[in-house]
Coordinates of C-alpha atoms in Angstrom, one line a residue:
X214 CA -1.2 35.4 -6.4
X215 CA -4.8 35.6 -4.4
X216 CA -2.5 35.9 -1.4
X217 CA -0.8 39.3 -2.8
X218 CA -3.4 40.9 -4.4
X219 CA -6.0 40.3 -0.6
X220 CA -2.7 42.1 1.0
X221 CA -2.5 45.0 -1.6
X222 CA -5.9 45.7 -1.6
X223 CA -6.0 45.6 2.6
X224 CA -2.8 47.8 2.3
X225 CA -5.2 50.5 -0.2
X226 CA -8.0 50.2 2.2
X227 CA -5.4 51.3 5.0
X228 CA -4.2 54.3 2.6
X229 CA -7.9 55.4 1.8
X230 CA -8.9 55.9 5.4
X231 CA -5.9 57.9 6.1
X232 CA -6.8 59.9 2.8
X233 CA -10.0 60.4 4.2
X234 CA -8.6 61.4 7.9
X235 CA -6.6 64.3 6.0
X236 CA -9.4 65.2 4.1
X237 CA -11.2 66.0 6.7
X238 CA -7.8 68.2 8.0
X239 CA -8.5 69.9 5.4
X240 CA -11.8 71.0 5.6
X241 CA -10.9 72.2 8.9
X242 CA -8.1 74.3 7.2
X243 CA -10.0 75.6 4.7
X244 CA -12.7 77.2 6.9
X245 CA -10.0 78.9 9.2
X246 CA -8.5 80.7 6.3
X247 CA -10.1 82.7 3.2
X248 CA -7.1 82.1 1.0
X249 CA -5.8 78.2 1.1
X250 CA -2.7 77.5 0.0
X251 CA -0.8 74.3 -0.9
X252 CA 0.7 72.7 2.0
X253 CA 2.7 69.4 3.0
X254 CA 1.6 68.1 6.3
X255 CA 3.2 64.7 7.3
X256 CA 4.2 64.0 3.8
X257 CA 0.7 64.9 2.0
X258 CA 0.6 67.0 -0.7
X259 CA -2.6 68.8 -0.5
X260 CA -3.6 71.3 -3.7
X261 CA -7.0 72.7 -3.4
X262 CA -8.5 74.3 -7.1
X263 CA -11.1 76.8 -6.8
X264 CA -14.6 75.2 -9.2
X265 CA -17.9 76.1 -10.2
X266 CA -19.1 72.2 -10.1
X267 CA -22.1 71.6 -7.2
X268 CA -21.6 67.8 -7.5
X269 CA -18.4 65.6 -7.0
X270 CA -18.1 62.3 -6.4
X271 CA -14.8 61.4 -4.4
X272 CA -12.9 58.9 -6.0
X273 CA -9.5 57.1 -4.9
X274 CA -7.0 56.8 -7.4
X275 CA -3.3 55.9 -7.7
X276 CA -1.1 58.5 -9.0
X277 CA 2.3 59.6 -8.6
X278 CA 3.8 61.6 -5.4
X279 CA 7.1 63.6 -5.5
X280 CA 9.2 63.3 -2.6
X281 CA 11.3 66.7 -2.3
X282 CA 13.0 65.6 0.9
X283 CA 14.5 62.8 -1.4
X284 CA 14.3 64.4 -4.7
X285 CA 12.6 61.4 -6.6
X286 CA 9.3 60.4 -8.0
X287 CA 7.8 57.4 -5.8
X288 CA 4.3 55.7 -6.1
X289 CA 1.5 57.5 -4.3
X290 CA -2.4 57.3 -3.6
X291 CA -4.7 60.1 -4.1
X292 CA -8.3 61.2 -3.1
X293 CA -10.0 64.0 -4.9
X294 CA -13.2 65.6 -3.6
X295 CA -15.1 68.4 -3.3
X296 CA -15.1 70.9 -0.3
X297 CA -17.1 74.1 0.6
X298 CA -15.8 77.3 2.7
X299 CA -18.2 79.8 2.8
X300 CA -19.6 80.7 -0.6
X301 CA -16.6 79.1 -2.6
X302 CA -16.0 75.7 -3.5
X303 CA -12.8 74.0 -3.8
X304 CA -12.2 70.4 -5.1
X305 CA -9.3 69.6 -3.0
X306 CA -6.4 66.8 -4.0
X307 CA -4.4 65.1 -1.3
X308 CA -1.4 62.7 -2.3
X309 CA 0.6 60.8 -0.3
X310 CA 3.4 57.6 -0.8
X311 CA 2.6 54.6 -0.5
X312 CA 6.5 53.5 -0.6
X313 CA 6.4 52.2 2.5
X314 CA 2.7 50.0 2.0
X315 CA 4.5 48.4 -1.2
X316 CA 7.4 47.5 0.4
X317 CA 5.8 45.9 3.4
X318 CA 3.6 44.0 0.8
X319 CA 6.7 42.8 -0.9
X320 CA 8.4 41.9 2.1
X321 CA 5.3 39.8 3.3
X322 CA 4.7 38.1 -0.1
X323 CA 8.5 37.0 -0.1
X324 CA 8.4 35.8 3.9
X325 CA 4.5 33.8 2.9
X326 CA 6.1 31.6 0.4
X327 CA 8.8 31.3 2.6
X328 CA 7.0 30.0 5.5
X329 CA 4.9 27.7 3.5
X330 CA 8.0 26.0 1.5
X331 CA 9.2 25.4 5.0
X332 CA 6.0 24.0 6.3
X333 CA 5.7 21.6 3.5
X334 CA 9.1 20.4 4.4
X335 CA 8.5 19.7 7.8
X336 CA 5.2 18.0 6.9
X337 CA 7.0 16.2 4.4
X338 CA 9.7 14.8 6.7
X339 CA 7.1 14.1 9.6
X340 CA 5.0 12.1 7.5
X341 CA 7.9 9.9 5.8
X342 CA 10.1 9.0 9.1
X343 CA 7.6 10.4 12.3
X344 CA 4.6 8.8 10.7
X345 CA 6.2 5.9 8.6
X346 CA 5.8 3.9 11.2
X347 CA 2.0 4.8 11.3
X348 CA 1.7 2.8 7.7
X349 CA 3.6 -0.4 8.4
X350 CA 0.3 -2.4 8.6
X351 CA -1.6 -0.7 5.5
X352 CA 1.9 -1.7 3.5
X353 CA 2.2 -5.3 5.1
X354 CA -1.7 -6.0 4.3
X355 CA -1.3 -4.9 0.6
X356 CA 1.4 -7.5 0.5
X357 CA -0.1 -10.0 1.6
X358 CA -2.4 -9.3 -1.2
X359 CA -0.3 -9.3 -3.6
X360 CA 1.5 -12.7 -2.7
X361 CA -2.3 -14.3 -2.1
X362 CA -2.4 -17.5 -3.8
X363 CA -6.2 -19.2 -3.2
X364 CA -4.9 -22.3 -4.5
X365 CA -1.7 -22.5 -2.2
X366 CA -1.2 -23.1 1.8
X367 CA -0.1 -19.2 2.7
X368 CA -1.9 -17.6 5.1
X369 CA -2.3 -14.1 5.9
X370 CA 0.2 -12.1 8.6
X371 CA -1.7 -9.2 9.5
X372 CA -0.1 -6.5 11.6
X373 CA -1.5 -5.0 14.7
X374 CA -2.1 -1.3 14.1
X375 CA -3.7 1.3 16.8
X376 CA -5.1 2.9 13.9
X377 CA -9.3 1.9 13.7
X378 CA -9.6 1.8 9.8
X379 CA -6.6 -0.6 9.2
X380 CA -8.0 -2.8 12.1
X381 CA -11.1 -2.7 10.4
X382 CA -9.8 -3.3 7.0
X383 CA -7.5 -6.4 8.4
X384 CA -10.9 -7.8 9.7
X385 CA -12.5 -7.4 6.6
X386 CA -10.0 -8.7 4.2
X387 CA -9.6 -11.7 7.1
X388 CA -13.3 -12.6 6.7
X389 CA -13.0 -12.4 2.8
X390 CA -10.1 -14.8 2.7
X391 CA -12.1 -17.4 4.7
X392 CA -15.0 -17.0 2.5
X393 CA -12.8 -17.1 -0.6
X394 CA -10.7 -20.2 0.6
X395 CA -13.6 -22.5 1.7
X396 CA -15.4 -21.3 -1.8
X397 CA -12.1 -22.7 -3.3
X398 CA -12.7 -25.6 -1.3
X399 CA -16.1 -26.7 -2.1
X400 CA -15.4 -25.6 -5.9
X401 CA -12.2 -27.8 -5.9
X402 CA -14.2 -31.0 -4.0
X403 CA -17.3 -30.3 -6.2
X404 CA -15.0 -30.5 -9.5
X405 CA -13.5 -34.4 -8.7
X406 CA -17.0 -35.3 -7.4
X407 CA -18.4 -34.4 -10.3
X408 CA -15.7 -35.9 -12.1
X409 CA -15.9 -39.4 -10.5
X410 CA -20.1 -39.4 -10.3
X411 CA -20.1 -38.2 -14.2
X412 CA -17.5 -40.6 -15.6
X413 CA -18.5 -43.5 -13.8
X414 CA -22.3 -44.2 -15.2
X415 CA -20.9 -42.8 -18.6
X416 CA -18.3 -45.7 -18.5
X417 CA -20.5 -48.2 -17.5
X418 CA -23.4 -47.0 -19.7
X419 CA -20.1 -47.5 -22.2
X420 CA -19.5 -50.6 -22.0
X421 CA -23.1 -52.0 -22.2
X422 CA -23.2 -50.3 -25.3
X423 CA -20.2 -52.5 -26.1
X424 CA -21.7 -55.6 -25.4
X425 CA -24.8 -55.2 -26.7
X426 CA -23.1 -54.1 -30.1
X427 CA -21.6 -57.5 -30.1
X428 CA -25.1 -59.1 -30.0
X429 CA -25.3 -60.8 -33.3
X430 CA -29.0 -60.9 -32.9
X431 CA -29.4 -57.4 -33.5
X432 CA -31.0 -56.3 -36.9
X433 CA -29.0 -53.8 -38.7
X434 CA -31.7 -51.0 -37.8
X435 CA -31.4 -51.4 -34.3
X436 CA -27.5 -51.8 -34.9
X437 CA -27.7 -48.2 -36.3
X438 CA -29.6 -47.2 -33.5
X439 CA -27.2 -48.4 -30.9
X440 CA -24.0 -47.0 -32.6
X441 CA -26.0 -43.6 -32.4
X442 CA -26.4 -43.8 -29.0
X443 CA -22.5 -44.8 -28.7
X444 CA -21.4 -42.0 -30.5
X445 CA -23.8 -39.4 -28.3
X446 CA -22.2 -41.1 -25.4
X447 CA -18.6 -40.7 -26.4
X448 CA -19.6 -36.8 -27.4
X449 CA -21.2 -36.5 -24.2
X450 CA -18.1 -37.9 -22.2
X451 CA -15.7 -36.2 -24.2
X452 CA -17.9 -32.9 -23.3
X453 CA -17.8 -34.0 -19.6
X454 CA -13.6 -33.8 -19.8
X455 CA -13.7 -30.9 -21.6
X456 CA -16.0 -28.4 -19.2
X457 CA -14.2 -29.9 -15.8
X458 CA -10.8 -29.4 -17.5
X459 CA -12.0 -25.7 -18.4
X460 CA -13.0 -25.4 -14.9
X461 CA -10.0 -26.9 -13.2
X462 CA -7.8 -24.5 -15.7
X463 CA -9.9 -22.0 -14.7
X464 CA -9.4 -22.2 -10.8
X465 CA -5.4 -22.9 -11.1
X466 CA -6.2 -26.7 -9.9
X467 CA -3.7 -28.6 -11.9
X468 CA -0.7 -27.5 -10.5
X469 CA 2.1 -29.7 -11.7
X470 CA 4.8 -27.8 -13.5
X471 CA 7.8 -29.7 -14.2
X472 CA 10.6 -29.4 -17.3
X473 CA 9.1 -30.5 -20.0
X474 CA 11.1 -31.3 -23.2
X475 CA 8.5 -29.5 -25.8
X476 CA 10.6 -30.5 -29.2
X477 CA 10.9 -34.3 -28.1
X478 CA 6.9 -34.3 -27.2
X479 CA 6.0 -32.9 -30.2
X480 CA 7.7 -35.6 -32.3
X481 CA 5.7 -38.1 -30.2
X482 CA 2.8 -36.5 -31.4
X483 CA 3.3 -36.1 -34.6
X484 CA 4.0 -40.2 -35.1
X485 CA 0.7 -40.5 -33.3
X486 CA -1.1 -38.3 -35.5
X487 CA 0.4 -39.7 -39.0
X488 CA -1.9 -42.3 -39.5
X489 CA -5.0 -39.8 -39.3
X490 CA -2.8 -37.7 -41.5
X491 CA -2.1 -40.2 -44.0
X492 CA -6.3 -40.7 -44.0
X493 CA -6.4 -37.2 -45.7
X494 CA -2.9 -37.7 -47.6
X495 CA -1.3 -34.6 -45.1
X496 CA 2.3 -34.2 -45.6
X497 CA 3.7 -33.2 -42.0
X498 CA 6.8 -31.1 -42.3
X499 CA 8.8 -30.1 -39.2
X500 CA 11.5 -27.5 -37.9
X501 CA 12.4 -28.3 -34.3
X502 CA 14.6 -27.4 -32.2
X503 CA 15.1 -27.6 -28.8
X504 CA 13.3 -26.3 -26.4
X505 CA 12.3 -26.7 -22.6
X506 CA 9.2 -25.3 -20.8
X507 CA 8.2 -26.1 -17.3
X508 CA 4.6 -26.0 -17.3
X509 CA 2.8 -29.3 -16.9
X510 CA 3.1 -31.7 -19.0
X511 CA -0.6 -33.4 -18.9
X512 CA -1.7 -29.9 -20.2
X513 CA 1.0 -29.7 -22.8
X514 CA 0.3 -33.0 -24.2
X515 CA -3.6 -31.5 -24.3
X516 CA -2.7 -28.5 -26.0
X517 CA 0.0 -30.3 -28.5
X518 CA -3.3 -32.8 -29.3
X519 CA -5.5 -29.9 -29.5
X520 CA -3.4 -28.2 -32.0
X521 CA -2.8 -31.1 -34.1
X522 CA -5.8 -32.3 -34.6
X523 CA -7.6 -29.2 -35.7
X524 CA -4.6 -29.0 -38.2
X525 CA -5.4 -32.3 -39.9
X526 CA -9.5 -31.9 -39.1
X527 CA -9.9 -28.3 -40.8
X528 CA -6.8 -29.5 -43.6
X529 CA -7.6 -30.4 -47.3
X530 CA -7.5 -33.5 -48.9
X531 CA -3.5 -33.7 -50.4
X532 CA -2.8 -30.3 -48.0
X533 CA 0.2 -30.3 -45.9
X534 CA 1.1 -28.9 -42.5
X535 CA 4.3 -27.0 -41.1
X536 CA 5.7 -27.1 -37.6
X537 CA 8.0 -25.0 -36.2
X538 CA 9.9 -24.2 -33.1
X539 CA 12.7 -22.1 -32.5
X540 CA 13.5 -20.9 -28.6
X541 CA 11.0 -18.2 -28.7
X542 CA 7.8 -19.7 -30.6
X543 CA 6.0 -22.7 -31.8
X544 CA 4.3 -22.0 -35.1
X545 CA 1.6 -24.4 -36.7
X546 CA 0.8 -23.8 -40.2
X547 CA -1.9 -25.4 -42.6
X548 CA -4.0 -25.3 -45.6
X549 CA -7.4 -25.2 -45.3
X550 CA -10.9 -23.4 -46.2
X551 CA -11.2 -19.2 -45.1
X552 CA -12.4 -19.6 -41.3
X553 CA -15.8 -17.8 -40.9
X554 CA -15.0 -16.8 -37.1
X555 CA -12.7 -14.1 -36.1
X556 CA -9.1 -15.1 -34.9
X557 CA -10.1 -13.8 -31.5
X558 CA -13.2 -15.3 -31.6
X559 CA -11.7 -19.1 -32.1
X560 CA -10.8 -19.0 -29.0
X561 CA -14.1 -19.0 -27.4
X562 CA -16.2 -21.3 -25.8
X563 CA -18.7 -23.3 -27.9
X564 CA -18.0 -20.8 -31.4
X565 CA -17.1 -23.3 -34.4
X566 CA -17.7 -23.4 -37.8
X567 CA -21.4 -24.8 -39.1
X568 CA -19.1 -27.8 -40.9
X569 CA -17.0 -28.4 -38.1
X570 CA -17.7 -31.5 -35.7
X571 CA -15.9 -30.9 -32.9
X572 CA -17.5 -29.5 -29.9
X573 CA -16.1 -26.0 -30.2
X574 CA -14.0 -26.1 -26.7
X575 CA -10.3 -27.1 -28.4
X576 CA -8.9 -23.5 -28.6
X577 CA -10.5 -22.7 -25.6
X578 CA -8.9 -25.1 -23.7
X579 CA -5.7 -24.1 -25.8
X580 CA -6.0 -20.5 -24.6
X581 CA -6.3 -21.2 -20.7
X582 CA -3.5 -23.6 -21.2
X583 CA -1.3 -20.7 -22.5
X584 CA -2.5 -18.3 -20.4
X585 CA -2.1 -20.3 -16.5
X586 CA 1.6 -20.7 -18.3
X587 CA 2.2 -17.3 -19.3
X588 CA 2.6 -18.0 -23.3
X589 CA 0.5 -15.7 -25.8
X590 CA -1.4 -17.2 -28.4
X591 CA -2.0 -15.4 -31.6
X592 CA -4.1 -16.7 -34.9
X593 CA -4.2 -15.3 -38.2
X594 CA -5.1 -16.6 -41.8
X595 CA -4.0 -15.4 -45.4
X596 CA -5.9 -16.3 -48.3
X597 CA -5.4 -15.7 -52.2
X598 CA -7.2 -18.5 -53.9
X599 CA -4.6 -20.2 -55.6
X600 CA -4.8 -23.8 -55.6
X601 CA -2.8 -25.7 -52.8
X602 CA -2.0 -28.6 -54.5
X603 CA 0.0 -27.0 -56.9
X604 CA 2.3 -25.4 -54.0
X605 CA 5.4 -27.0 -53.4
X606 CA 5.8 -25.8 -49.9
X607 CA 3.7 -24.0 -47.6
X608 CA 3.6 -20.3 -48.2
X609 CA 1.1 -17.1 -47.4
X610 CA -1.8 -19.1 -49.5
X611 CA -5.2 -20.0 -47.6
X612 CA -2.5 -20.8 -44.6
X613 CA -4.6 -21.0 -41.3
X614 CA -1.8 -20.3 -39.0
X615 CA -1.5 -20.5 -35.2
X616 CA 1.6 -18.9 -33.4
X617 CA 2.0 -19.7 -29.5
X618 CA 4.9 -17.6 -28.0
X619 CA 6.6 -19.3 -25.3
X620 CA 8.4 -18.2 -22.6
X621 CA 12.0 -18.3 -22.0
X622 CA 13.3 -20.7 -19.7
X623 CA 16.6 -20.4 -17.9

């Protein structure tokens, strides 16, 4: 539209200096004659109108002009001003077509579009199959970050490219995936190091707690004392598991996935776990079926323990628990107090309840579980105060419930 209206107004620029040119014909005319007449001169009408008026401003205007050759009205230009001969003024009015402007205007506003359509096409088609070839490398790179896996033994393919930014990127992302993988490396050495150099005093520090506990010697104050330090040693251990295991989740460092039969591991559990549940008089019930993940099964038998034993640990006395798994979901229901975290909350580090003895890192090791195996974890709880123990079955009552979706296996 800009384009048209810059070659309209340059075609009534054009038109205004030719008014002007047979203006000034004009003025010749009228002082070579004492009576002007109207007259056609190279298809300008020109009217002159006898006036008192001293001052005129000359304006440009767009009017209509007759063609009598043709015998039709066509669109014209005009220019009114005022002229002197002699003692007499005249304001004199020249017309004349501009046809012949618009239809050039038309003809190049049709032709413009046309030309740029076409050299958007040939742009197009240069820069898919002519310069394809120029983007091989920038796509090859972008795969190869895509498929990078810090954790596995795939190195990186880069493509020579005459191009100066894509060598410099390949350099670039070359240096970072050196940097990355010997960051993996130390990270990955420093996590068994610390595994071995942690558990190792902690074990033996262990088991001289052992034997001095067998020392009948021992009053029953400094008895009290050592089993103190025991249990702060086995919290401390179990700690030391828990943060290296985060750690190793959270690097991708356990990577054993294998089929795991999740219905027959569950019933394993579950008969490891009565006896705790019979401490609190728990009635398990369970609705299996089968189902098989491949994921690994040292982190399945953490997150199956997990699960379980915040079930029974944050259960009431005479309160039951429900289990079930169909080919889509495992679902673990029980009764319990209202939770005073959120149910996305749970699932971070170190946030537990002020009654709760655990060291608040269960569900987040449950979460990265489920997340390096692609399940979604869910929690939810709904409350209505009436008494559990008068429930026959579990139902939407004070239920704490946590839902794991798992993926399909074919």
């Amino acid at each position: 539209m800009i384009y048209f209206f810059a070659i309209n107004y340059t075609a009534n620029v054009q038109l205004d200096r030719n008014l002007s040119q047979a203006l000034n014909e004009a003025e010749d005319y009228l002082q070579s004659t004492t009576q002007p007449q109207q007259y056609d001169l190279d298809k300008d009408h020109v009217i002159f109108i006898k006036t008192d008026q001293r001052i005129f401003q000359r304006r440009y205007f767009d009017t209509v002009y007759r063609n009598f050759r043709e015998k039709r009205t066509e669109a014209g230009r005009a220019v009114e001003d005022l002229v002197t001969a002699g003692d007499q003024r005249y304001k004199v009015i020249i017309t004349i077509s501009r046809e012949s402007t618009r239809s050039l205007v038309g003809i190049i506003s049709l032709i413009t579009p046309g030309l740029i359509a076409g050299l958007l096409v040939v742009l197009f088609i240069t820069n898919k199959y002519v310069l394809n070839g120029l983007w091989k490398p920038f796509h090859t790179t972008l795969r190869e970050i895509k498929t990078f896996d810090v954790a596995g033994n795939t190195q990186f393919s880069f493509k020579s490219s005459k191009v100066d930014e894509f060598t410099e990127l390949n350099a670039a992302i070359r240096d970072m995936y050196e940097r990355v993988k010997a960051e993996y490396g130390n990270l990955k050495l420093f996590t068994e190091n610390a595994s071995h150099e942690l558990m190792t005093p902690l074990a033996v520090v262990t088991t001289k707690l052992d034997t001095f506990i067998q020392d009948e010697t021992l009053r029953p104050d400094q008895l009290e004392q050592v089993n103190d330090i025991y249990r702060s040693i086995s919290k401390l251990t179990r700690l030391n598991q828990a943060l290296l295991l985060l750690i190793k989740l959270d690097n991708e460092l356990i990577r054993d996935d294998e089929p795991v039969d999740l219905k027959q591991m569950i019933v394993e559990k579950i008969q490891q776990f009565q006896e705790v549940a019979r401490s609190k008089d728990i009635l398990i019930h369970q609705q299996l079926a089968d189902k098989e993940v491949i994921a690994s099964k040292y982190l399945m038998e953490i997150l199956l323990n997990n699960l379980l034993s915040n079930a029974i640990r944050h259960n009431e006395q005479h309160g039951r628990i429900e289990i079930s798994l169909d080919r889509d979901r495992l679902v673990i229901k029980n009764t319990g107090q209202p939770i005073k975290l959120g149910s996305e909350q749970i699932f971070e580090r170190f946030q537990k309840s002020k009654q709760s003895s655990g060291m608040g890192l269960g569900l987040a090791l449950v979460k990265n579980i489920c997340r390096q195996n692609g399940f979604d974890i869910r929690h939810d709880f709904a409350g209505t105060g009436i008494p559990l123990q008068s429930l026959s079955k579990i139902g939407q009552n004070d239920i704490d419930r946590l839902q794991i979706i798992l993926r399909i296996t074919c």
